Amino acid sequence: MTHLKSTFCVALFSISLPATAANQPIMEGAFLLSTLTICLLVVALILTMRSLAIKSHKLKQFRTSFSDLLSETSGVIAVLDKNLVLRNGSGTLKRLLKADDSATISAPLNLYADPDGKTLLDNDIKLALRTNGKWQGEAWLLNERQREAFELSIHSVQPDNVRNTTYLMYGQNISELRKENQLQLQQQTRDSLTLLPNNKVFDELLKMVLQSCDAHYPSAAVIFIHLTPSYDNKHNEAKLQQQLPEIAAKLQQVLPRKLLLARYKTDGFVVLVPPHLCNHNSSIYLNQLAHKILAGINQPGSDDSKAIEVFAHLGISISPNDGIDAESLLNSAEKAAYKASQQGQNNLCFADSGSQEQAPDYLAMETELYRSAAQGEFELYYQPKFSISSNRIIGYEALLRWPSPRRGMLPPPTFMPLVEETGLIISLDRLVFRKACQQVKYWQQTGLMRGRLALNISNQQFEQADFLRFMQNTLQDAEVSASLFELELPETIFTQPTVWLRERMHSLDKMGFRLILDNFGEGVSSLTQLRQHPLHGVKLSPTLTKYIEQQEQQRNICATLIRLANYLTLDVTATNIETEMQAYLLHVMGCDNQQGHRFSKAVPADEIGQLLLKENNLLNNTNLASG
């Protein structure tokens, strides 16, 4: 540096030689000033180069530290571009994405809201980043082998206006934490051995179910299942505990999914039967269900060589007779199970003595039903439909009766739950249609036919693959027309695929049947369903018309439904009419077609002629009086 200064000074001196002696002080001052400036510039250059060297060293250290952080951290760190494409990331993230462990990578970072990878979060994240400059939340990162949940934060980083916006993402894996939380929740609500709901969950659900009971569905039921080993000792009790998961699996197989099964005690399960399954003849259904449970528990297991014989004792309680709250209903069921254990192994007992008297009759009734169905011993009764405006019979409804050899003539509510559960409903529906065709043919020949004959079609029969062919063949064999029949269809048919359902209903319509939606207003049929299917009429649910005399709300509902049906050009029929006031109110609302005991009960076919004669005499007397 001294050599550089000397050379530079000599050069300046040589340049200033031509100057006069008078200018020498000025020249010397300039020379000194120039020398000082150059020295300052050199010092500044040296300082700048040193500063750059220090910054370069720090940057190298930062990059090394950042690389170490990316490779060693258990969390996820990533640098993303504006399209959420990964530019660099931690080793954990790279391994999850199967990316090469290089300093920079370029791969799309797909974040999902669910572990199945169905809902992509990219658009939501981009919107939040554009709006707020950050996004926080839970997201799933997936690959072919695993799926991991992360709690993530993404922030925008924009160093200057020249370079594009980048995003910094960081977060932690919370998959294990989620598993622990789920395990804790499961321990609070599930039995750890059988994985069934525990007694706390059952108690709460039973309370809710009992609170939901109303005038239409007033009852719920509890089945208490008490298990005991064939030989009562500590060894067998331990064996019983080991068999409980397999017993629980057997119960789940035999019980319908709409019932709640829970483990309630060390050696017991409970079943909750909801109100819509506890109708007026629920004892038949519960009886059958109890026998299914007993049979299911005793069916062969996967490893009978190590299993011990287990006895089951069932107690059944029904609200509100056996208890108005959850605690009393459960106590009644448990006491009934104890009584069942005293009566013998693998037994059942109802808490109510009246229901218990019917319990042993279940198997006998089922046997009788099969025999009667095979021999065609069921009979049809016919209830007339009346037009209020004309006071005339405008049609009939065929209603099934069972002339049981032991019990006498039984109406459908006493045996239909058993018929539906055993699958006899399909063969009985077909028996009814064959008998109805023969009856209609006879009425046509004798002049007793009025309007159409209505038939109830079960959902099971409607779903049969050969249903249309059976209906057509039966009509041809009897030589009657489909236009003489109305098919009353349950709302449950709307659970079928729409295209299939529409095609089937159009086929029935083309054959000539009139299609009526039964129990309208009770289920879930919508305006769209009424419009898109070829329905000709609706039949109001009896639960709507039962209280129209006493309840203004029921009157308003009935009037609204009738107006809706009339707007859709659907005929409306009201059933179960018991009083003259019910008939009058419905007539004022616009419902002219009615049936019920107010007009006539269901009668055998040979009494129809007397009804028509009575009707003619009444009309003749009315005409004479008016004349």
XYZ file of C-alpha atoms in Angstrom:
627
model
C 0.000 0.000 0.000
C 2.972 2.462 0.761
C 4.463 1.697 -2.641
C 1.142 2.497 -4.271
C 0.955 5.818 -2.489
C 4.533 6.796 -3.495
C 3.981 5.976 -7.130
C 0.768 7.928 -7.184
C 2.467 10.989 -5.553
C 5.341 10.932 -8.076
C 2.864 10.871 -10.894
C 1.024 13.859 -9.514
C 4.283 15.689 -8.939
C 5.431 15.066 -12.472
C 2.149 16.347 -13.828
C 2.443 19.579 -11.832
C 6.027 20.438 -12.921
C 5.055 22.937 -15.589
C 3.303 25.124 -13.035
C 4.850 28.401 -11.962
C 6.354 29.016 -8.505
C 3.433 31.242 -7.635
C 0.993 28.334 -7.993
C 3.085 25.963 -5.963
C 1.112 26.345 -2.628
C -2.154 25.696 -4.490
C -0.751 22.673 -6.199
C 0.556 21.271 -2.977
C -2.893 21.688 -1.361
C -4.588 19.930 -4.260
C -2.059 17.200 -4.089
C -2.700 16.642 -0.412
C -6.483 16.714 -0.923
C -6.321 14.188 -3.723
C -4.094 11.965 -1.671
C -6.527 12.101 1.257
C -9.528 11.304 -0.972
C -7.827 8.318 -2.481
C -6.854 7.056 0.928
C -10.432 7.337 2.125
C -11.662 5.466 -0.934
C -9.165 2.701 -0.339
C -10.193 2.433 3.307
C -13.867 2.313 2.299
C -13.125 -0.394 -0.234
C -11.273 -2.424 2.347
C -14.135 -2.060 4.865
C -16.709 -2.996 2.226
C -14.825 -6.090 1.214
C -14.476 -7.093 4.837
C -18.184 -6.521 5.468
C -19.053 -8.634 2.433
C -16.778 -11.363 3.662
C -18.432 -11.300 7.091
C -21.926 -11.373 5.525
C -20.896 -14.193 3.241
C -19.638 -16.123 6.192
C -22.808 -15.483 8.171
C -24.950 -16.430 5.173
C -22.965 -19.642 4.807
C -23.461 -20.328 8.500
C -27.201 -19.564 8.176
C -27.534 -21.903 5.215
C -25.668 -24.583 7.083
C -27.837 -24.070 10.153
C -31.019 -24.002 8.029
C -29.955 -27.195 6.241
C -29.218 -28.816 9.594
C -32.620 -27.665 10.848
C -34.364 -29.057 7.758
C -32.610 -32.393 8.093
C -32.858 -32.806 11.865
C -36.273 -31.355 12.807
C -39.123 -33.764 13.534
C -41.629 -31.214 12.314
C -42.279 -29.935 8.825
C -40.716 -26.763 7.423
C -41.154 -25.745 3.829
C -40.624 -22.882 1.436
C -43.513 -22.598 -1.025
C -44.056 -20.450 -4.088
C -47.249 -18.553 -4.867
C -48.861 -21.731 -6.257
C -48.032 -23.682 -3.087
C -45.386 -25.654 -4.962
C -42.684 -26.941 -2.633
C -39.252 -25.345 -3.294
C -37.449 -26.614 -0.241
C -38.438 -28.536 2.809
C -37.416 -30.481 5.845
C -36.293 -34.088 5.657
C -39.481 -35.228 7.397
C -41.569 -33.591 4.711
C -39.404 -34.896 1.886
C -39.617 -38.454 3.166
C -43.377 -38.182 3.454
C -43.630 -36.854 -0.078
C -41.018 -39.337 -1.341
C -38.938 -36.422 -2.632
C -35.167 -36.649 -3.098
C -33.176 -35.315 -0.189
C -31.718 -32.409 -2.150
C -31.287 -28.803 -1.183
C -34.061 -27.633 -3.473
C -36.952 -29.557 -4.888
C -40.019 -28.651 -6.893
C -43.169 -30.609 -6.147
C -46.834 -29.768 -5.579
C -47.799 -29.814 -1.909
C -51.310 -31.264 -1.693
C -52.919 -30.639 1.683
C -56.229 -32.375 2.490
C -58.929 -31.764 5.061
C -59.562 -35.483 5.588
C -57.427 -38.626 5.929
C -59.022 -40.157 2.825
C -57.780 -37.363 0.565
C -61.250 -36.396 -0.679
C -61.236 -32.670 0.163
C -58.303 -30.612 -1.083
C -57.430 -27.498 0.945
C -55.379 -25.650 -1.693
C -58.079 -23.172 -2.719
C -59.017 -22.346 0.882
C -55.359 -21.801 1.801
C -54.645 -19.585 -1.228
C -57.706 -17.457 -0.461
C -56.654 -17.008 3.169
C -53.081 -16.110 2.155
C -54.266 -13.529 -0.364
C -56.686 -12.042 2.153
C -54.803 -12.207 5.449
C -51.289 -13.212 4.487
C -51.473 -16.330 6.663
C -53.341 -19.604 7.164
C -53.477 -21.853 10.208
C -55.212 -25.166 10.641
C -55.127 -28.940 10.572
C -54.231 -30.708 7.336
C -53.411 -34.192 6.129
C -50.374 -35.180 4.083
C -50.766 -38.482 2.265
C -48.675 -40.975 0.363
C -49.204 -44.519 -0.807
C -48.273 -46.075 2.527
C -49.305 -43.653 5.231
C -51.397 -40.649 6.107
C -50.304 -38.124 8.694
C -52.093 -35.216 10.335
C -50.265 -31.910 10.934
C -51.047 -28.664 12.697
C -49.704 -26.115 10.192
C -49.047 -22.389 9.874
C -48.339 -20.755 6.525
C -47.176 -17.134 6.296
C -46.378 -14.963 3.274
C -42.793 -13.691 2.883
C -42.228 -10.808 0.398
C -38.693 -9.349 0.720
C -39.108 -6.695 -1.966
C -41.304 -5.684 -4.857
C -39.049 -7.348 -7.422
C -39.079 -10.938 -6.321
C -42.312 -13.039 -6.243
C -44.102 -13.714 -3.002
C -43.042 -16.889 -1.252
C -44.597 -18.671 1.708
C -43.028 -20.214 4.753
C -44.811 -23.243 6.221
C -44.045 -24.881 9.527
C -45.899 -27.298 11.759
C -45.893 -30.434 13.870
C -47.194 -33.965 13.345
C -50.298 -34.495 15.498
C -51.214 -38.006 14.314
C -50.184 -39.634 17.582
C -51.953 -36.940 19.565
C -55.134 -37.584 17.581
C -54.836 -41.312 18.255
C -54.427 -40.651 21.958
C -57.456 -38.340 21.990
C -59.533 -40.902 20.095
C -58.428 -43.597 22.523
C -59.397 -41.439 25.488
C -62.769 -40.681 23.895
C -63.273 -44.355 23.148
C -62.477 -45.250 26.738
C -65.111 -42.785 27.868
C -67.827 -44.104 25.542
C -66.803 -47.675 24.637
C -66.253 -50.862 26.534
C -62.575 -51.698 26.108
C -63.156 -55.462 25.842
C -66.059 -55.682 23.366
C -65.765 -52.163 21.841
C -69.522 -51.788 22.316
C -71.053 -48.618 23.814
C -70.738 -48.675 27.592
C -73.384 -48.184 30.274
C -72.912 -44.393 30.403
C -73.703 -44.013 26.719
C -76.646 -46.409 26.984
C -78.119 -44.522 29.947
C -77.969 -41.200 28.119
C -79.470 -42.598 24.921
C -82.229 -44.359 26.821
C -83.131 -41.087 28.543
C -83.294 -39.299 25.187
C -85.409 -42.068 23.641
C -87.893 -42.039 26.513
C -88.204 -38.265 26.230
C -88.985 -38.620 22.525
C -91.977 -40.908 23.141
C -95.294 -39.296 22.240
C -98.916 -40.198 21.540
C -98.021 -41.819 18.226
C -95.020 -43.788 19.527
C -95.588 -44.075 23.276
C -93.287 -46.975 24.158
C -89.651 -48.066 24.116
C -88.225 -51.378 25.306
C -85.095 -52.687 27.006
C -83.793 -56.257 26.766
C -81.360 -57.138 29.552
C -79.065 -60.080 28.705
C -77.507 -61.794 31.718
C -74.827 -64.412 31.004
C -73.641 -67.172 33.291
C -71.177 -70.037 32.745
C -72.608 -73.560 32.828
C -70.507 -74.304 35.926
C -70.165 -71.425 38.331
C -66.560 -71.132 39.485
C -63.753 -68.599 39.196
C -62.077 -70.420 36.307
C -65.254 -70.445 34.236
C -66.007 -66.835 35.105
C -62.606 -65.868 33.705
C -63.310 -67.966 30.605
C -66.635 -66.180 30.188
C -64.873 -62.824 30.187
C -62.562 -64.074 27.434
C -65.567 -65.149 25.356
C -67.424 -61.835 25.672
C -65.936 -60.262 22.480
C -67.081 -63.258 20.421
C -70.518 -63.230 22.076
C -70.803 -59.509 21.296
C -69.957 -60.232 17.661
C -72.660 -62.927 17.523
C -75.243 -60.532 18.953
C -74.342 -57.861 16.420
C -74.927 -60.360 13.628
C -78.422 -61.370 14.738
C -79.669 -57.945 15.850
C -80.979 -55.400 13.322
C -78.757 -52.343 12.944
C -81.548 -50.043 14.084
C -81.207 -51.463 17.624
C -78.547 -50.336 20.096
C -76.463 -53.061 21.732
C -74.268 -52.109 24.696
C -72.267 -53.845 27.400
C -73.882 -52.823 30.648
C -72.339 -54.998 33.339
C -69.439 -57.408 33.737
C -71.608 -60.325 32.675
C -74.390 -58.584 30.808
C -75.504 -56.725 27.706
C -78.510 -54.530 27.031
C -80.508 -53.845 23.883
C -82.509 -50.671 23.298
C -85.589 -51.070 21.087
C -86.745 -47.619 19.827
C -90.371 -46.408 19.918
C -91.150 -46.937 16.216
C -90.610 -50.687 16.730
C -92.732 -50.862 19.892
C -96.223 -50.713 18.455
C -99.420 -52.000 20.056
C -98.299 -55.597 19.511
C -94.646 -55.121 20.361
C -94.627 -58.232 22.538
C -94.656 -60.374 19.377
C -91.691 -58.538 17.905
C -89.796 -58.517 21.202
C -90.542 -62.182 21.722
C -89.122 -63.028 18.327
C -86.118 -60.787 18.919
C -85.403 -62.469 22.250
C -85.442 -65.913 20.643
C -83.008 -64.670 17.988
C -80.680 -63.470 20.740
C -80.840 -66.802 22.557
C -80.169 -68.698 19.334
C -77.333 -66.347 18.369
C -75.514 -66.688 21.667
C -75.600 -70.482 21.457
C -74.587 -70.813 17.819
C -71.173 -72.462 17.217
C -68.161 -70.192 17.626
C -64.802 -69.944 15.907
C -63.003 -72.097 18.490
C -65.417 -74.205 20.517
C -62.577 -76.395 21.801
C -61.541 -73.677 24.248
C -64.996 -72.214 24.886
C -67.211 -72.986 27.842
C -70.972 -73.410 27.657
C -72.780 -70.150 28.409
C -76.377 -69.746 29.555
C -78.310 -66.581 28.677
C -81.270 -65.201 30.598
C -83.225 -62.327 29.066
C -85.417 -59.776 30.812
C -87.693 -57.509 28.759
C -89.297 -54.288 29.979
C -91.542 -51.911 28.035
C -92.276 -48.291 28.914
C -94.309 -46.773 30.401
C -95.910 -49.823 32.099
C -92.586 -51.208 33.348
C -90.929 -47.859 34.019
C -91.370 -44.214 33.100
C -87.677 -43.315 33.352
C -84.383 -44.945 32.348
C -83.485 -46.207 35.811
C -86.810 -47.879 36.542
C -87.054 -49.405 33.066
C -83.575 -50.927 33.393
C -84.328 -52.224 36.895
C -87.489 -53.901 35.617
C -85.566 -55.585 32.792
C -82.826 -56.760 35.162
C -85.355 -58.194 37.627
C -87.105 -59.976 34.754
C -83.755 -61.475 33.676
C -83.278 -62.767 37.220
C -86.733 -64.417 37.066
C -85.769 -65.970 33.735
C -82.653 -67.480 35.355
C -84.854 -69.140 38.001
C -87.081 -70.667 35.323
C -84.235 -72.547 33.634
C -81.273 -72.123 31.335
C -81.522 -69.986 28.155
C -84.874 -68.466 29.022
C -86.656 -65.141 28.695
C -89.104 -63.272 30.869
C -91.217 -60.128 30.421
C -91.427 -57.697 33.296
C -95.171 -57.361 32.598
C -97.152 -60.480 33.542
C -99.580 -60.065 30.641
C -96.800 -60.020 28.089
C -95.121 -62.948 29.826
C -98.241 -65.076 29.352
C -97.837 -64.624 25.584
C -94.081 -65.314 25.529
C -94.128 -69.138 25.187
C -96.722 -68.773 22.406
C -94.275 -67.236 19.918
C -92.829 -70.406 18.432
C -96.252 -72.006 18.182
C -97.646 -68.935 16.385
C -94.784 -68.920 13.901
C -95.375 -72.604 13.103
C -99.095 -71.978 12.625
C -98.427 -69.032 10.316
C -96.223 -71.111 8.035
C -98.827 -73.877 7.876
C -101.714 -71.468 7.212
C -99.751 -69.663 4.495
C -98.854 -72.942 2.795
C -102.488 -74.049 2.803
C -103.917 -70.655 1.825
C -106.089 -70.431 4.919
C -106.017 -66.625 5.169
C -109.197 -64.754 4.307
C -109.995 -61.314 2.894
C -112.416 -58.869 4.458
C -113.543 -55.773 2.583
C -114.101 -52.267 3.956
C -116.147 -49.952 1.726
C -114.997 -46.483 0.735
C -117.685 -43.801 0.749
C -118.178 -40.538 -1.066
C -119.527 -38.009 1.428
C -121.088 -35.849 -1.271
C -123.059 -38.688 -2.898
C -123.489 -41.017 0.106
C -122.478 -43.930 -2.087
C -119.917 -46.693 -1.935
C -117.159 -45.870 -4.428
C -114.773 -48.761 -3.820
C -113.394 -51.258 -1.344
C -110.165 -52.031 0.461
C -109.088 -55.651 0.910
C -107.882 -56.396 4.449
C -106.236 -59.665 5.496
C -107.612 -61.812 8.303
C -106.126 -64.966 9.817
C -108.613 -67.581 11.028
C -106.232 -69.194 13.501
C -107.422 -72.615 14.665
C -106.308 -71.822 18.239
C -106.979 -68.073 18.499
C -109.950 -67.386 16.255
C -110.171 -64.638 13.613
C -107.164 -62.319 14.018
C -106.657 -58.844 12.456
C -103.272 -57.920 10.885
C -101.750 -56.027 13.854
C -101.689 -59.232 15.903
C -99.564 -61.207 13.445
C -98.114 -58.853 10.794
C -94.898 -58.015 12.733
C -94.142 -61.736 12.848
C -95.087 -62.157 9.183
C -92.751 -59.341 8.115
C -89.819 -60.599 10.164
C -90.129 -64.186 8.922
C -90.427 -63.172 5.263
C -93.957 -64.579 4.929
C -95.167 -61.161 3.848
C -94.200 -61.803 0.201
C -96.169 -65.038 -0.126
C -99.130 -63.526 1.769
C -99.169 -60.460 -0.506
C -99.348 -62.755 -3.528
C -102.046 -64.876 -1.920
C -104.068 -61.719 -1.269
C -103.777 -60.566 -4.892
C -104.848 -63.941 -6.279
C -107.882 -64.037 -3.964
C -108.700 -60.396 -4.795
C -108.667 -61.065 -8.536
C -111.104 -63.955 -8.122
C -113.382 -61.822 -5.941
C -113.373 -58.896 -8.370
C -114.243 -61.257 -11.240
C -117.205 -62.597 -9.238
C -118.424 -59.107 -8.326
C -118.290 -58.072 -11.954
C -120.403 -61.069 -12.937
C -122.964 -60.399 -10.177
C -123.087 -56.601 -10.481
C -121.659 -55.944 -7.018
C -118.432 -54.268 -8.161
C -118.141 -50.589 -7.251
C -115.163 -48.453 -8.226
C -111.835 -50.170 -7.530
C -110.473 -52.610 -4.999
C -107.525 -51.248 -2.986
C -104.675 -53.579 -1.994
C -101.766 -52.931 0.353
C -98.413 -53.752 -1.290
C -95.500 -54.301 1.082
C -92.079 -52.896 0.326
C -90.650 -56.425 0.264
C -93.140 -57.513 -2.393
C -92.619 -54.349 -4.429
C -88.855 -54.999 -4.555
C -89.149 -58.529 -5.947
C -87.534 -58.988 -9.367
C -90.586 -60.887 -10.710
C -93.189 -58.555 -9.159
C -94.414 -57.077 -12.454
C -94.519 -60.464 -14.163
C -96.461 -61.973 -11.251
C -99.036 -59.176 -11.308
C -99.529 -59.457 -15.082
C -99.809 -63.265 -15.055
C -102.283 -63.237 -12.174
C -104.515 -60.739 -13.987
C -104.438 -62.869 -17.133
C -105.250 -66.061 -15.233
C -108.256 -64.413 -13.555
C -109.291 -62.560 -16.746
C -109.683 -59.211 -14.975
C -108.295 -55.757 -15.753
C -105.681 -53.902 -13.737
C -107.891 -50.792 -13.947
C -110.113 -52.381 -11.289
C -107.370 -52.164 -8.659
C -105.628 -49.536 -6.581
C -102.196 -50.404 -5.193
C -101.491 -48.668 -1.881
C -97.703 -48.258 -1.685
C -95.733 -47.461 1.495
C -93.496 -44.404 1.673
C -90.511 -46.700 2.205
C -90.438 -47.335 -1.548
C -88.859 -43.891 -1.912
C -85.665 -45.312 -0.433
C -85.172 -47.198 -3.699
C -82.998 -45.759 -6.507
C -84.980 -43.050 -8.269
C -84.562 -44.316 -11.835
C -85.457 -47.897 -10.917
C -88.461 -46.728 -8.867
C -89.760 -44.451 -11.631
C -89.507 -47.226 -14.231
C -91.328 -49.719 -12.002
C -94.133 -47.292 -11.184
C -94.543 -46.302 -14.836
C -94.804 -49.989 -15.735
C -97.599 -50.461 -13.202
C -99.303 -47.325 -14.498
C -99.166 -48.605 -18.104
C -100.660 -51.909 -16.983
C -103.682 -49.937 -15.710
C -103.198 -49.902 -11.917
C -103.951 -46.764 -9.944
C -101.080 -45.992 -7.577
C -101.851 -44.560 -4.140
C -99.307 -43.361 -1.591
C -100.301 -44.834 1.773
C -99.996 -43.072 5.157
C -99.367 -39.686 3.517
C -98.136 -37.072 5.997
C -96.494 -39.507 8.404
C -93.221 -40.259 6.610
C -90.714 -38.280 4.570
C -92.308 -37.978 1.121
C -91.518 -34.609 -0.440
C -93.216 -32.445 -3.030
C -90.561 -33.459 -5.553
C -91.276 -37.151 -5.005
C -95.014 -36.603 -5.433
C -94.454 -34.801 -8.723
C -91.845 -37.013 -10.352
C -93.645 -40.344 -9.859
C -96.924 -41.417 -11.529
C -99.107 -41.340 -8.414
C -102.879 -41.024 -8.731
C -103.789 -40.347 -5.128
C -102.774 -40.289 -1.476
C -104.237 -41.818 1.643
C -103.948 -39.642 4.738
C -102.223 -41.152 7.741
C -104.698 -42.046 10.509
C -102.406 -40.315 13.003
C -103.259 -36.998 11.321
C -107.026 -37.382 11.354
C -107.351 -38.954 14.815
C -107.262 -35.681 16.759
C -108.654 -33.150 14.293
C -111.705 -32.596 16.517
C -109.624 -31.621 19.540
C -106.453 -30.059 18.086
C -106.444 -27.008 15.840
C -102.874 -27.712 14.745
C -103.909 -31.130 13.412
C -106.797 -29.535 11.511
C -104.434 -27.023 9.920
C -101.984 -29.762 8.939
C -104.723 -31.906 7.395
C -106.171 -28.954 5.498
C -102.737 -28.009 4.148
C -101.968 -31.554 2.993
C -105.354 -31.889 1.311
C -104.884 -28.591 -0.541
C -101.402 -29.685 -1.600
C -102.703 -32.995 -2.948
C -105.549 -31.263 -4.794
C -103.070 -28.819 -6.305
C -101.115 -31.806 -7.633
C -104.400 -33.313 -8.951
C -104.125 -36.270 -6.582
C -107.210 -37.927 -5.128
C -107.324 -37.840 -1.319
C -108.775 -40.577 0.886
C -109.110 -40.430 4.668
C -109.239 -43.636 6.665
C -110.034 -44.730 10.242
C -112.934 -42.250 10.453
C -114.724 -42.933 13.736
C -117.060 -39.968 14.308
C -119.444 -37.844 12.299
C -117.496 -34.693 13.229
C -114.287 -36.133 11.760
C -116.118 -36.912 8.536
C -117.649 -33.431 8.403
C -114.395 -31.564 9.052
C -112.531 -33.557 6.399
C -115.324 -33.009 3.903
C -115.166 -29.236 4.510
C -111.392 -29.384 3.966
C -111.925 -30.976 0.561
C -111.554 -34.688 1.337
C -114.664 -36.398 -0.059
C -113.495 -40.032 -0.094
C -113.530 -41.598 3.370
C -113.586 -44.973 5.069
C -113.785 -46.186 8.638
C -116.134 -47.595 11.268
C -118.233 -44.432 11.004
C -119.518 -45.865 7.718
C -118.803 -49.595 7.887
C -116.349 -52.028 9.396
C -114.525 -54.539 7.210
C -116.913 -57.379 6.350
C -116.633 -60.755 4.595
C -117.295 -60.825 0.858
C -120.748 -62.386 1.282
C -121.973 -59.316 3.234
C -121.148 -56.791 0.499
C -124.502 -57.397 -1.167
C -126.311 -56.445 2.034
C -124.315 -53.209 2.297
C -125.219 -52.229 -1.254
C -128.886 -53.062 -0.630
C -128.828 -50.944 2.515
C -127.284 -48.093 0.563
C -129.959 -48.269 -2.159
C -132.770 -48.285 0.407
C -131.243 -45.250 2.122
C -130.919 -43.347 -1.164
C -134.475 -44.236 -2.193
C -135.872 -42.994 1.110
C -133.888 -39.790 0.773
C -135.211 -39.205 -2.760
C -138.809 -39.840 -1.637
C -138.418 -37.422 1.248
C -136.991 -34.716 -0.982
C -139.719 -35.300 -3.608
